[in-house]
């Protein structure tokens, strides 16, 4: 090797799009929390205690004994056919989505589905409607394809579809059209709320009237601790306008990285081509295991156990919020999922407050990054699935003290 004349300008090699990519400041902040004795209500992870380890051992033995040829070989891009068919049947049974109306493609977690959807549907400048707040990593996945985001506010019944309708009228008057609406319709991440039945139907009517698609992301749908199930929007979709995303991450184990897209075959054909270039196929070993997990009835047996494990944690957080939070603080009361959304009085910036909270021994995710336009400062996301009840109570108590002090300081 010749004598080095110093490092090249590393940054200069990146594409313009890569240059625009930024590490999430929240993630950087949370790294500091991981190692300390701070109670973190910030995470978004399922509890490892819910992973069905013994079942996985049993299935893995069976798969290696009887299906090694398929499990250890490359697979087709759309996925392992028995898994695809089994999932279609399972969705028909659970959600009333007719198996004959959809094709299922297996993806490397529903996160990959979001990226593929960006690739296949978004031209720069296309309008993509999201909830305000919405799933942060969906914003990041779509952003790469340079859409224009329109963010629609939410209340306890999910996205304000009436507000969307007004926006659609305005856009139409300007000669503009929405490409798709992205919604986490049930137990939303981050807000915890669920779109009401009436709004689901209204949204689909609007999709027909204004000719757009709906991307319905349902990773938490099965984690219901109270209330009655509501069918997904996809259930009412008689035109093939809804792409439904499912995942094993919260009902099996996220480590498998297996999710699925259920959509009209016309869309699946294009998504398949896009996926081919990304990874050829989703992990076949995991797919064969997941097939056995669903087909042999383990999934249906396991879901109630996960619910039983999380429900007391949800209850503990709601009770602690009720007990400790000062007047003027509001929060959602989710019937399921993993998150509660807290809104503080106007004027408090939860990102700036984070350092004080960490000093008191508690962490949360500041809400700003969950908004497409980062224009809301006084909110935060709390997770109730990862830490045990007594820590949840103590964490919320510490958080309430931090907020109380911040409110006093604000009043001056
Ligand atoms: C709304 C939403 N969509 C998608 C994902 C990604 O899940 P997966 O593990 O299937 O990639 C998550 C994960 O937290 C999520 O909250």
GROMACS .gro file of C-alpha atoms and ligand atoms in nm:
model
  428
    1UNK     CA    1   0.000   0.000   0.000
    2UNK     CA    2   0.121   0.346  -0.086
    3UNK     CA    3   0.153   0.621   0.167
    4UNK     CA    4  -0.186   0.759   0.270
    5UNK     CA    5  -0.242   1.127   0.215
    6UNK     CA    6  -0.532   1.137   0.463
    7UNK     CA    7  -0.894   1.026   0.458
    8UNK     CA    8  -1.119   1.106   0.164
    9UNK     CA    9  -1.416   1.339   0.212
   10UNK     CA   10  -1.646   1.053   0.319
   11UNK     CA   11  -1.956   1.268   0.320
   12UNK     CA   12  -1.907   1.375  -0.042
   13UNK     CA   13  -1.969   1.022  -0.172
   14UNK     CA   14  -2.323   0.998  -0.042
   15UNK     CA   15  -2.622   1.045  -0.271
   16UNK     CA   16  -2.832   1.356  -0.212
   17UNK     CA   17  -3.099   1.136  -0.056
   18UNK     CA   18  -2.850   0.977   0.182
   19UNK     CA   19  -2.721   1.321   0.276
   20UNK     CA   20  -3.073   1.416   0.377
   21UNK     CA   21  -3.101   1.114   0.611
   22UNK     CA   22  -3.068   1.200   0.977
   23UNK     CA   23  -3.029   0.979   1.283
   24UNK     CA   24  -3.328   1.020   1.511
   25UNK     CA   25  -3.231   1.253   1.794
   26UNK     CA   26  -3.475   1.069   2.018
   27UNK     CA   27  -3.299   0.740   1.961
   28UNK     CA   28  -2.969   0.907   2.044
   29UNK     CA   29  -3.120   1.044   2.364
   30UNK     CA   30  -3.266   0.710   2.463
   31UNK     CA   31  -2.931   0.536   2.424
   32UNK     CA   32  -2.821   0.730   2.730
   33UNK     CA   33  -3.114   0.593   2.927
   34UNK     CA   34  -3.058   0.226   2.846
   35UNK     CA   35  -2.767   0.174   3.079
   36UNK     CA   36  -2.886   0.373   3.382
   37UNK     CA   37  -3.147   0.296   3.648
   38UNK     CA   38  -3.392   0.530   3.481
   39UNK     CA   39  -3.738   0.375   3.438
   40UNK     CA   40  -3.790   0.388   3.066
   41UNK     CA   41  -4.148   0.425   2.947
   42UNK     CA   42  -3.996   0.521   2.614
   43UNK     CA   43  -3.940   0.184   2.448
   44UNK     CA   44  -4.164   0.026   2.191
   45UNK     CA   45  -4.065  -0.333   2.254
   46UNK     CA   46  -4.288  -0.628   2.335
   47UNK     CA   47  -4.205  -0.796   2.667
   48UNK     CA   48  -3.968  -1.092   2.614
   49UNK     CA   49  -4.173  -1.286   2.870
   50UNK     CA   50  -4.444  -1.312   2.602
   51UNK     CA   51  -4.221  -1.489   2.350
   52UNK     CA   52  -4.345  -1.848   2.309
   53UNK     CA   53  -4.000  -2.005   2.344
   54UNK     CA   54  -4.112  -2.362   2.416
   55UNK     CA   55  -4.350  -2.363   2.120
   56UNK     CA   56  -4.074  -2.229   1.897
   57UNK     CA   57  -3.839  -2.508   2.011
   58UNK     CA   58  -4.102  -2.769   1.932
   59UNK     CA   59  -4.189  -2.626   1.592
   60UNK     CA   60  -3.823  -2.577   1.499
   61UNK     CA   61  -3.751  -2.944   1.566
   62UNK     CA   62  -4.046  -3.043   1.348
   63UNK     CA   63  -3.945  -2.802   1.069
   64UNK     CA   64  -3.585  -2.926   1.062
   65UNK     CA   65  -3.698  -3.288   1.065
   66UNK     CA   66  -3.974  -3.263   0.807
   67UNK     CA   67  -3.935  -2.941   0.604
   68UNK     CA   68  -3.562  -2.863   0.595
   69UNK     CA   69  -3.559  -2.864   0.214
   70UNK     CA   70  -3.798  -2.566   0.205
   71UNK     CA   71  -3.687  -2.394   0.525
   72UNK     CA   72  -3.317  -2.377   0.438
   73UNK     CA   73  -3.355  -2.303   0.066
   74UNK     CA   74  -3.416  -1.972  -0.115
   75UNK     CA   75  -3.787  -1.906  -0.135
   76UNK     CA   76  -4.015  -1.729  -0.382
   77UNK     CA   77  -4.041  -1.351  -0.349
   78UNK     CA   78  -4.408  -1.352  -0.253
   79UNK     CA   79  -4.335  -1.599   0.026
   80UNK     CA   80  -4.387  -1.959   0.137
   81UNK     CA   81  -4.720  -2.056  -0.021
   82UNK     CA   82  -4.862  -2.258   0.273
   83UNK     CA   83  -4.798  -1.957   0.502
   84UNK     CA   84  -4.960  -1.716   0.254
   85UNK     CA   85  -5.270  -1.933   0.221
   86UNK     CA   86  -5.291  -2.001   0.594
   87UNK     CA   87  -5.272  -1.627   0.669
   88UNK     CA   88  -5.542  -1.552   0.412
   89UNK     CA   89  -5.769  -1.807   0.583
   90UNK     CA   90  -5.679  -1.674   0.928
   91UNK     CA   91  -5.767  -1.318   0.825
   92UNK     CA   92  -6.096  -1.437   0.680
   93UNK     CA   93  -6.178  -1.604   1.011
   94UNK     CA   94  -6.056  -1.320   1.237
   95UNK     CA   95  -6.137  -1.010   1.032
   96UNK     CA   96  -6.390  -1.120   0.774
   97UNK     CA   97  -6.157  -1.031   0.487
   98UNK     CA   98  -6.260  -1.279   0.213
   99UNK     CA   99  -5.953  -1.492   0.135
  100UNK     CA  100  -6.049  -1.496  -0.233
  101UNK     CA  101  -6.037  -1.114  -0.256
  102UNK     CA  102  -5.675  -1.071  -0.152
  103UNK     CA  103  -5.332  -1.202  -0.222
  104UNK     CA  104  -5.087  -1.223   0.066
  105UNK     CA  105  -4.719  -1.143   0.021
  106UNK     CA  106  -4.476  -1.216   0.304
  107UNK     CA  107  -4.233  -0.936   0.394
  108UNK     CA  108  -3.941  -0.889   0.633
  109UNK     CA  109  -4.161  -0.725   0.898
  110UNK     CA  110  -4.431  -0.475   0.815
  111UNK     CA  111  -4.159  -0.210   0.820
  112UNK     CA  112  -4.043  -0.352   0.486
  113UNK     CA  113  -4.399  -0.327   0.356
  114UNK     CA  114  -4.393   0.046   0.430
  115UNK     CA  115  -4.073   0.092   0.229
  116UNK     CA  116  -4.205  -0.120  -0.060
  117UNK     CA  117  -4.527   0.081  -0.064
  118UNK     CA  118  -4.319   0.398  -0.082
  119UNK     CA  119  -4.123   0.256  -0.377
  120UNK     CA  120  -4.427   0.141  -0.566
  121UNK     CA  121  -4.673   0.426  -0.508
  122UNK     CA  122  -4.498   0.754  -0.422
  123UNK     CA  123  -4.373   0.997  -0.687
  124UNK     CA  124  -4.194   1.305  -0.553
  125UNK     CA  125  -4.462   1.559  -0.459
  126UNK     CA  126  -4.745   1.303  -0.428
  127UNK     CA  127  -4.977   1.375  -0.139
  128UNK     CA  128  -4.972   1.116   0.138
  129UNK     CA  129  -5.216   1.166   0.424
  130UNK     CA  130  -5.104   1.057   0.770
  131UNK     CA  131  -5.247   1.079   1.118
  132UNK     CA  132  -5.116   1.348   1.349
  133UNK     CA  133  -4.939   1.190   1.535
  134UNK     CA  134  -4.839   0.882   1.334
  135UNK     CA  135  -4.587   0.596   1.339
  136UNK     CA  136  -4.248   0.763   1.318
  137UNK     CA  137  -4.079   0.492   1.111
  138UNK     CA  138  -4.359   0.510   0.852
  139UNK     CA  139  -4.286   0.880   0.809
  140UNK     CA  140  -3.919   0.795   0.764
  141UNK     CA  141  -3.989   0.511   0.519
  142UNK     CA  142  -4.217   0.728   0.304
  143UNK     CA  143  -4.002   1.041   0.331
  144UNK     CA  144  -3.728   0.880   0.122
  145UNK     CA  145  -3.966   0.889  -0.177
  146UNK     CA  146  -4.032   1.263  -0.124
  147UNK     CA  147  -4.407   1.287  -0.079
  148UNK     CA  148  -4.589   1.593   0.049
  149UNK     CA  149  -4.742   1.493   0.382
  150UNK     CA  150  -5.083   1.610   0.490
  151UNK     CA  151  -5.134   1.546   0.860
  152UNK     CA  152  -5.487   1.501   0.996
  153UNK     CA  153  -5.556   1.553   1.364
  154UNK     CA  154  -5.700   1.277   1.583
  155UNK     CA  155  -5.931   1.247   1.881
  156UNK     CA  156  -6.039   0.949   2.093
  157UNK     CA  157  -6.205   0.794   1.786
  158UNK     CA  158  -5.893   0.808   1.571
  159UNK     CA  159  -5.836   1.020   1.263
  160UNK     CA  160  -6.081   1.312   1.224
  161UNK     CA  161  -6.222   1.190   0.895
  162UNK     CA  162  -6.448   1.499   0.880
  163UNK     CA  163  -6.136   1.716   0.881
  164UNK     CA  164  -5.988   1.497   0.608
  165UNK     CA  165  -6.303   1.547   0.398
  166UNK     CA  166  -6.268   1.925   0.420
  167UNK     CA  167  -5.904   1.896   0.322
  168UNK     CA  168  -5.992   1.672   0.025
  169UNK     CA  169  -6.243   1.931  -0.099
  170UNK     CA  170  -5.981   2.203  -0.077
  171UNK     CA  171  -5.719   1.994  -0.253
  172UNK     CA  172  -5.966   1.910  -0.529
  173UNK     CA  173  -6.043   2.278  -0.579
  174UNK     CA  174  -5.668   2.330  -0.625
  175UNK     CA  175  -5.659   2.047  -0.879
  176UNK     CA  176  -5.467   1.817  -0.638
  177UNK     CA  177  -5.526   1.453  -0.545
  178UNK     CA  178  -5.423   1.231  -0.256
  179UNK     CA  179  -5.227   0.914  -0.346
  180UNK     CA  180  -5.298   0.726  -0.024
  181UNK     CA  181  -5.401   0.761   0.338
  182UNK     CA  182  -5.183   0.579   0.588
  183UNK     CA  183  -5.361   0.477   0.907
  184UNK     CA  184  -5.277   0.264   1.208
  185UNK     CA  185  -5.648   0.211   1.258
  186UNK     CA  186  -5.648   0.001   1.577
  187UNK     CA  187  -5.460   0.086   1.902
  188UNK     CA  188  -5.251   0.334   1.713
  189UNK     CA  189  -4.880   0.384   1.759
  190UNK     CA  190  -4.821   0.631   1.916
  191UNK     CA  191  -5.164   0.755   2.036
  192UNK     CA  192  -5.324   0.425   2.144
  193UNK     CA  193  -5.661   0.526   1.999
  194UNK     CA  194  -5.881   0.325   1.760
  195UNK     CA  195  -6.068   0.458   1.458
  196UNK     CA  196  -6.443   0.417   1.513
  197UNK     CA  197  -6.650   0.195   1.286
  198UNK     CA  198  -6.835   0.493   1.147
  199UNK     CA  199  -6.510   0.668   1.057
  200UNK     CA  200  -6.371   0.353   0.894
  201UNK     CA  201  -6.671   0.340   0.664
  202UNK     CA  202  -6.658   0.713   0.600
  203UNK     CA  203  -6.287   0.695   0.512
  204UNK     CA  204  -6.353   0.420   0.260
  205UNK     CA  205  -6.638   0.621   0.106
  206UNK     CA  206  -6.400   0.915   0.070
  207UNK     CA  207  -6.139   0.687  -0.089
  208UNK     CA  208  -6.394   0.595  -0.354
  209UNK     CA  209  -6.522   0.948  -0.403
  210UNK     CA  210  -6.179   1.111  -0.424
  211UNK     CA  211  -6.004   0.809  -0.574
  212UNK     CA  212  -5.720   0.731  -0.333
  213UNK     CA  213  -5.582   0.418  -0.167
  214UNK     CA  214  -5.573   0.331   0.203
  215UNK     CA  215  -5.272   0.169   0.368
  216UNK     CA  216  -5.405   0.011   0.687
  217UNK     CA  217  -5.130  -0.092   0.928
  218UNK     CA  218  -5.250  -0.334   1.196
  219UNK     CA  219  -4.965  -0.458   1.416
  220UNK     CA  220  -5.160  -0.414   1.741
  221UNK     CA  221  -5.508  -0.528   1.631
  222UNK     CA  222  -5.493  -0.853   1.826
  223UNK     CA  223  -5.389  -0.693   2.156
  224UNK     CA  224  -5.733  -0.596   2.287
  225UNK     CA  225  -5.773  -0.569   2.666
  226UNK     CA  226  -6.124  -0.419   2.678
  227UNK     CA  227  -6.414  -0.325   2.449
  228UNK     CA  228  -6.551  -0.495   2.141
  229UNK     CA  229  -6.346  -0.575   1.829
  230UNK     CA  230  -6.402  -0.353   1.525
  231UNK     CA  231  -6.341  -0.500   1.178
  232UNK     CA  232  -6.050  -0.354   0.986
  233UNK     CA  233  -6.124  -0.108   0.703
  234UNK     CA  234  -6.007  -0.385   0.470
  235UNK     CA  235  -6.316  -0.585   0.573
  236UNK     CA  236  -6.539  -0.329   0.398
  237UNK     CA  237  -6.317  -0.289   0.092
  238UNK     CA  238  -6.512  -0.410  -0.212
  239UNK     CA  239  -6.290  -0.238  -0.469
  240UNK     CA  240  -5.936  -0.342  -0.375
  241UNK     CA  241  -5.842   0.007  -0.247
  242UNK     CA  242  -5.703  -0.103   0.089
  243UNK     CA  243  -5.360  -0.255   0.143
  244UNK     CA  244  -5.362  -0.428   0.482
  245UNK     CA  245  -5.036  -0.480   0.670
  246UNK     CA  246  -5.002  -0.753   0.932
  247UNK     CA  247  -4.707  -0.875   1.136
  248UNK     CA  248  -4.597  -1.152   1.370
  249UNK     CA  249  -4.392  -0.906   1.575
  250UNK     CA  250  -4.644  -0.847   1.855
  251UNK     CA  251  -4.818  -1.186   1.853
  252UNK     CA  252  -4.517  -1.418   1.815
  253UNK     CA  253  -4.171  -1.259   1.825
  254UNK     CA  254  -4.028  -0.960   1.638
  255UNK     CA  255  -3.698  -1.145   1.596
  256UNK     CA  256  -3.844  -1.349   1.313
  257UNK     CA  257  -3.892  -1.029   1.109
  258UNK     CA  258  -4.198  -1.163   0.935
  259UNK     CA  259  -4.498  -0.961   0.834
  260UNK     CA  260  -4.739  -0.959   0.542
  261UNK     CA  261  -4.928  -0.742   0.296
  262UNK     CA  262  -5.282  -0.845   0.202
  263UNK     CA  263  -5.388  -0.658  -0.110
  264UNK     CA  264  -5.534  -0.683  -0.458
  265UNK     CA  265  -5.320  -0.917  -0.677
  266UNK     CA  266  -5.255  -0.628  -0.916
  267UNK     CA  267  -5.073  -0.440  -0.642
  268UNK     CA  268  -4.897  -0.752  -0.514
  269UNK     CA  269  -4.746  -0.815  -0.862
  270UNK     CA  270  -4.569  -0.478  -0.852
  271UNK     CA  271  -4.471  -0.504  -0.485
  272UNK     CA  272  -4.323  -0.845  -0.564
  273UNK     CA  273  -4.096  -0.696  -0.833
  274UNK     CA  274  -3.990  -0.421  -0.591
  275UNK     CA  275  -3.914  -0.675  -0.318
  276UNK     CA  276  -3.707  -0.891  -0.551
  277UNK     CA  277  -3.450  -0.615  -0.581
  278UNK     CA  278  -3.444  -0.560  -0.205
  279UNK     CA  279  -3.391  -0.910  -0.061
  280UNK     CA  280  -3.515  -1.178  -0.307
  281UNK     CA  281  -3.734  -1.330  -0.037
  282UNK     CA  282  -3.818  -1.300   0.332
  283UNK     CA  283  -3.639  -1.543   0.565
  284UNK     CA  284  -3.770  -1.889   0.458
  285UNK     CA  285  -3.676  -2.066   0.784
  286UNK     CA  286  -3.883  -1.820   0.983
  287UNK     CA  287  -4.167  -1.842   0.732
  288UNK     CA  288  -4.197  -2.219   0.765
  289UNK     CA  289  -4.194  -2.185   1.146
  290UNK     CA  290  -4.457  -1.911   1.127
  291UNK     CA  291  -4.670  -2.132   0.900
  292UNK     CA  292  -4.669  -2.413   1.160
  293UNK     CA  293  -4.737  -2.159   1.435
  294UNK     CA  294  -5.057  -2.042   1.265
  295UNK     CA  295  -5.169  -2.364   1.094
  296UNK     CA  296  -5.131  -2.584   1.404
  297UNK     CA  297  -5.336  -2.345   1.617
  298UNK     CA  298  -5.053  -2.213   1.838
  299UNK     CA  299  -5.118  -1.851   1.740
  300UNK     CA  300  -5.481  -1.858   1.849
  301UNK     CA  301  -5.376  -2.020   2.177
  302UNK     CA  302  -5.099  -1.770   2.237
  303UNK     CA  303  -5.281  -1.441   2.176
  304UNK     CA  304  -5.497  -1.463   2.495
  305UNK     CA  305  -5.176  -1.523   2.696
  306UNK     CA  306  -5.017  -1.207   2.561
  307UNK     CA  307  -5.334  -1.014   2.643
  308UNK     CA  308  -5.338  -1.155   2.994
  309UNK     CA  309  -4.978  -1.045   3.041
  310UNK     CA  310  -5.023  -0.688   2.912
  311UNK     CA  311  -5.366  -0.597   3.048
  312UNK     CA  312  -5.253  -0.542   3.411
  313UNK     CA  313  -4.972  -0.321   3.279
  314UNK     CA  314  -5.217  -0.108   3.081
  315UNK     CA  315  -5.443  -0.087   3.386
  316UNK     CA  316  -5.151   0.005   3.612
  317UNK     CA  317  -5.049   0.292   3.385
  318UNK     CA  318  -5.402   0.430   3.355
  319UNK     CA  319  -5.448   0.411   3.733
  320UNK     CA  320  -5.114   0.579   3.800
  321UNK     CA  321  -5.189   0.859   3.553
  322UNK     CA  322  -5.523   0.915   3.726
  323UNK     CA  323  -5.358   0.917   4.067
  324UNK     CA  324  -5.051   1.131   4.003
  325UNK     CA  325  -5.098   1.362   3.704
  326UNK     CA  326  -5.166   1.729   3.781
  327UNK     CA  327  -5.476   1.908   3.654
  328UNK     CA  328  -5.439   2.018   3.294
  329UNK     CA  329  -5.266   1.701   3.174
  330UNK     CA  330  -5.467   1.478   2.937
  331UNK     CA  331  -5.407   1.124   2.816
  332UNK     CA  332  -5.570   0.862   2.594
  333UNK     CA  333  -5.739   0.552   2.737
  334UNK     CA  334  -5.653   0.275   2.494
  335UNK     CA  335  -5.851  -0.049   2.478
  336UNK     CA  336  -5.539  -0.227   2.360
  337UNK     CA  337  -5.196  -0.205   2.203
  338UNK     CA  338  -4.882  -0.082   2.374
  339UNK     CA  339  -4.900   0.296   2.411
  340UNK     CA  340  -5.065   0.586   2.589
  341UNK     CA  341  -5.042   0.939   2.452
  342UNK     CA  342  -5.010   1.226   2.698
  343UNK     CA  343  -5.083   1.592   2.619
  344UNK     CA  344  -4.944   1.860   2.851
  345UNK     CA  345  -5.056   2.222   2.877
  346UNK     CA  346  -4.956   2.443   2.583
  347UNK     CA  347  -4.615   2.600   2.631
  348UNK     CA  348  -4.437   2.293   2.766
  349UNK     CA  349  -4.184   2.143   2.526
  350UNK     CA  350  -4.149   1.774   2.608
  351UNK     CA  351  -3.819   1.750   2.422
  352UNK     CA  352  -3.669   2.019   2.641
  353UNK     CA  353  -3.826   1.862   2.952
  354UNK     CA  354  -3.669   1.523   2.881
  355UNK     CA  355  -3.340   1.599   3.053
  356UNK     CA  356  -3.523   1.693   3.375
  357UNK     CA  357  -3.733   1.378   3.358
  358UNK     CA  358  -3.422   1.163   3.314
  359UNK     CA  359  -3.265   1.339   3.612
  360UNK     CA  360  -3.572   1.232   3.813
  361UNK     CA  361  -3.532   0.876   3.683
  362UNK     CA  362  -3.793   0.839   3.410
  363UNK     CA  363  -3.789   0.853   3.030
  364UNK     CA  364  -4.056   0.888   2.761
  365UNK     CA  365  -4.059   0.965   2.390
  366UNK     CA  366  -4.120   1.334   2.315
  367UNK     CA  367  -4.414   1.360   2.074
  368UNK     CA  368  -4.273   1.606   1.821
  369UNK     CA  369  -4.112   1.349   1.589
  370UNK     CA  370  -4.444   1.165   1.546
  371UNK     CA  371  -4.590   1.464   1.361
  372UNK     CA  372  -4.513   1.492   0.990
  373UNK     CA  373  -4.447   1.865   1.028
  374UNK     CA  374  -4.298   1.850   1.378
  375UNK     CA  375  -4.530   2.129   1.482
  376UNK     CA  376  -4.661   1.996   1.815
  377UNK     CA  377  -4.432   2.026   2.117
  378UNK     CA  378  -4.639   1.943   2.425
  379UNK     CA  379  -4.703   1.569   2.385
  380UNK     CA  380  -4.531   1.242   2.471
  381UNK     CA  381  -4.566   0.866   2.414
  382UNK     CA  382  -4.560   0.624   2.705
  383UNK     CA  383  -4.517   0.248   2.664
  384UNK     CA  384  -4.680   0.011   2.912
  385UNK     CA  385  -4.577  -0.332   2.782
  386UNK     CA  386  -4.210  -0.351   2.867
  387UNK     CA  387  -4.175  -0.266   3.236
  388UNK     CA  388  -4.360  -0.439   3.522
  389UNK     CA  389  -4.653  -0.277   3.705
  390UNK     CA  390  -4.466  -0.146   4.010
  391UNK     CA  391  -4.211   0.026   3.787
  392UNK     CA  392  -4.486   0.171   3.572
  393UNK     CA  393  -4.644   0.325   3.882
  394UNK     CA  394  -4.312   0.464   4.006
  395UNK     CA  395  -4.224   0.590   3.657
  396UNK     CA  396  -4.554   0.773   3.616
  397UNK     CA  397  -4.512   0.924   3.966
  398UNK     CA  398  -4.168   1.059   3.875
  399UNK     CA  399  -4.303   1.188   3.546
  400UNK     CA  400  -4.593   1.363   3.719
  401UNK     CA  401  -4.349   1.537   3.956
  402UNK     CA  402  -4.140   1.654   3.660
  403UNK     CA  403  -4.448   1.788   3.482
  404UNK     CA  404  -4.577   1.961   3.794
  405UNK     CA  405  -4.246   2.143   3.837
  406UNK     CA  406  -4.245   2.238   3.470
  407UNK     CA  407  -4.598   2.374   3.495
  408UNK     CA  408  -4.504   2.582   3.799
  409UNK     CA  409  -4.197   2.718   3.621
  410UNK     CA  410  -4.417   2.806   3.321
  411UNK     CA  411  -4.659   3.001   3.538
  412UNK     CA  412  -4.350   3.177   3.672
  413LIG     C1  413  -4.751   0.102   1.340
  413LIG     C2  414  -4.637   0.011   1.314
  413LIG     N1  415  -4.616  -0.036   1.191
  413LIG     C3  416  -4.514  -0.118   1.163
  413LIG     C4  417  -4.425  -0.157   1.261
  413LIG     C5  418  -4.310  -0.246   1.222
  413LIG     O1  419  -4.330  -0.373   1.268
  413LIG     P1  420  -4.249  -0.501   1.214
  413LIG     O2  421  -4.180  -0.555   1.331
  413LIG     O3  422  -4.355  -0.590   1.159
  413LIG     O4  423  -4.156  -0.452   1.107
  413LIG     C6  424  -4.442  -0.112   1.392
  413LIG     C7  425  -4.347  -0.153   1.496
  413LIG     O5  426  -4.344  -0.105   1.605
  413LIG     C8  427  -4.550  -0.025   1.418
  413LIG     O6  428  -4.572   0.024   1.541
   0.00000   0.00000   0.00000
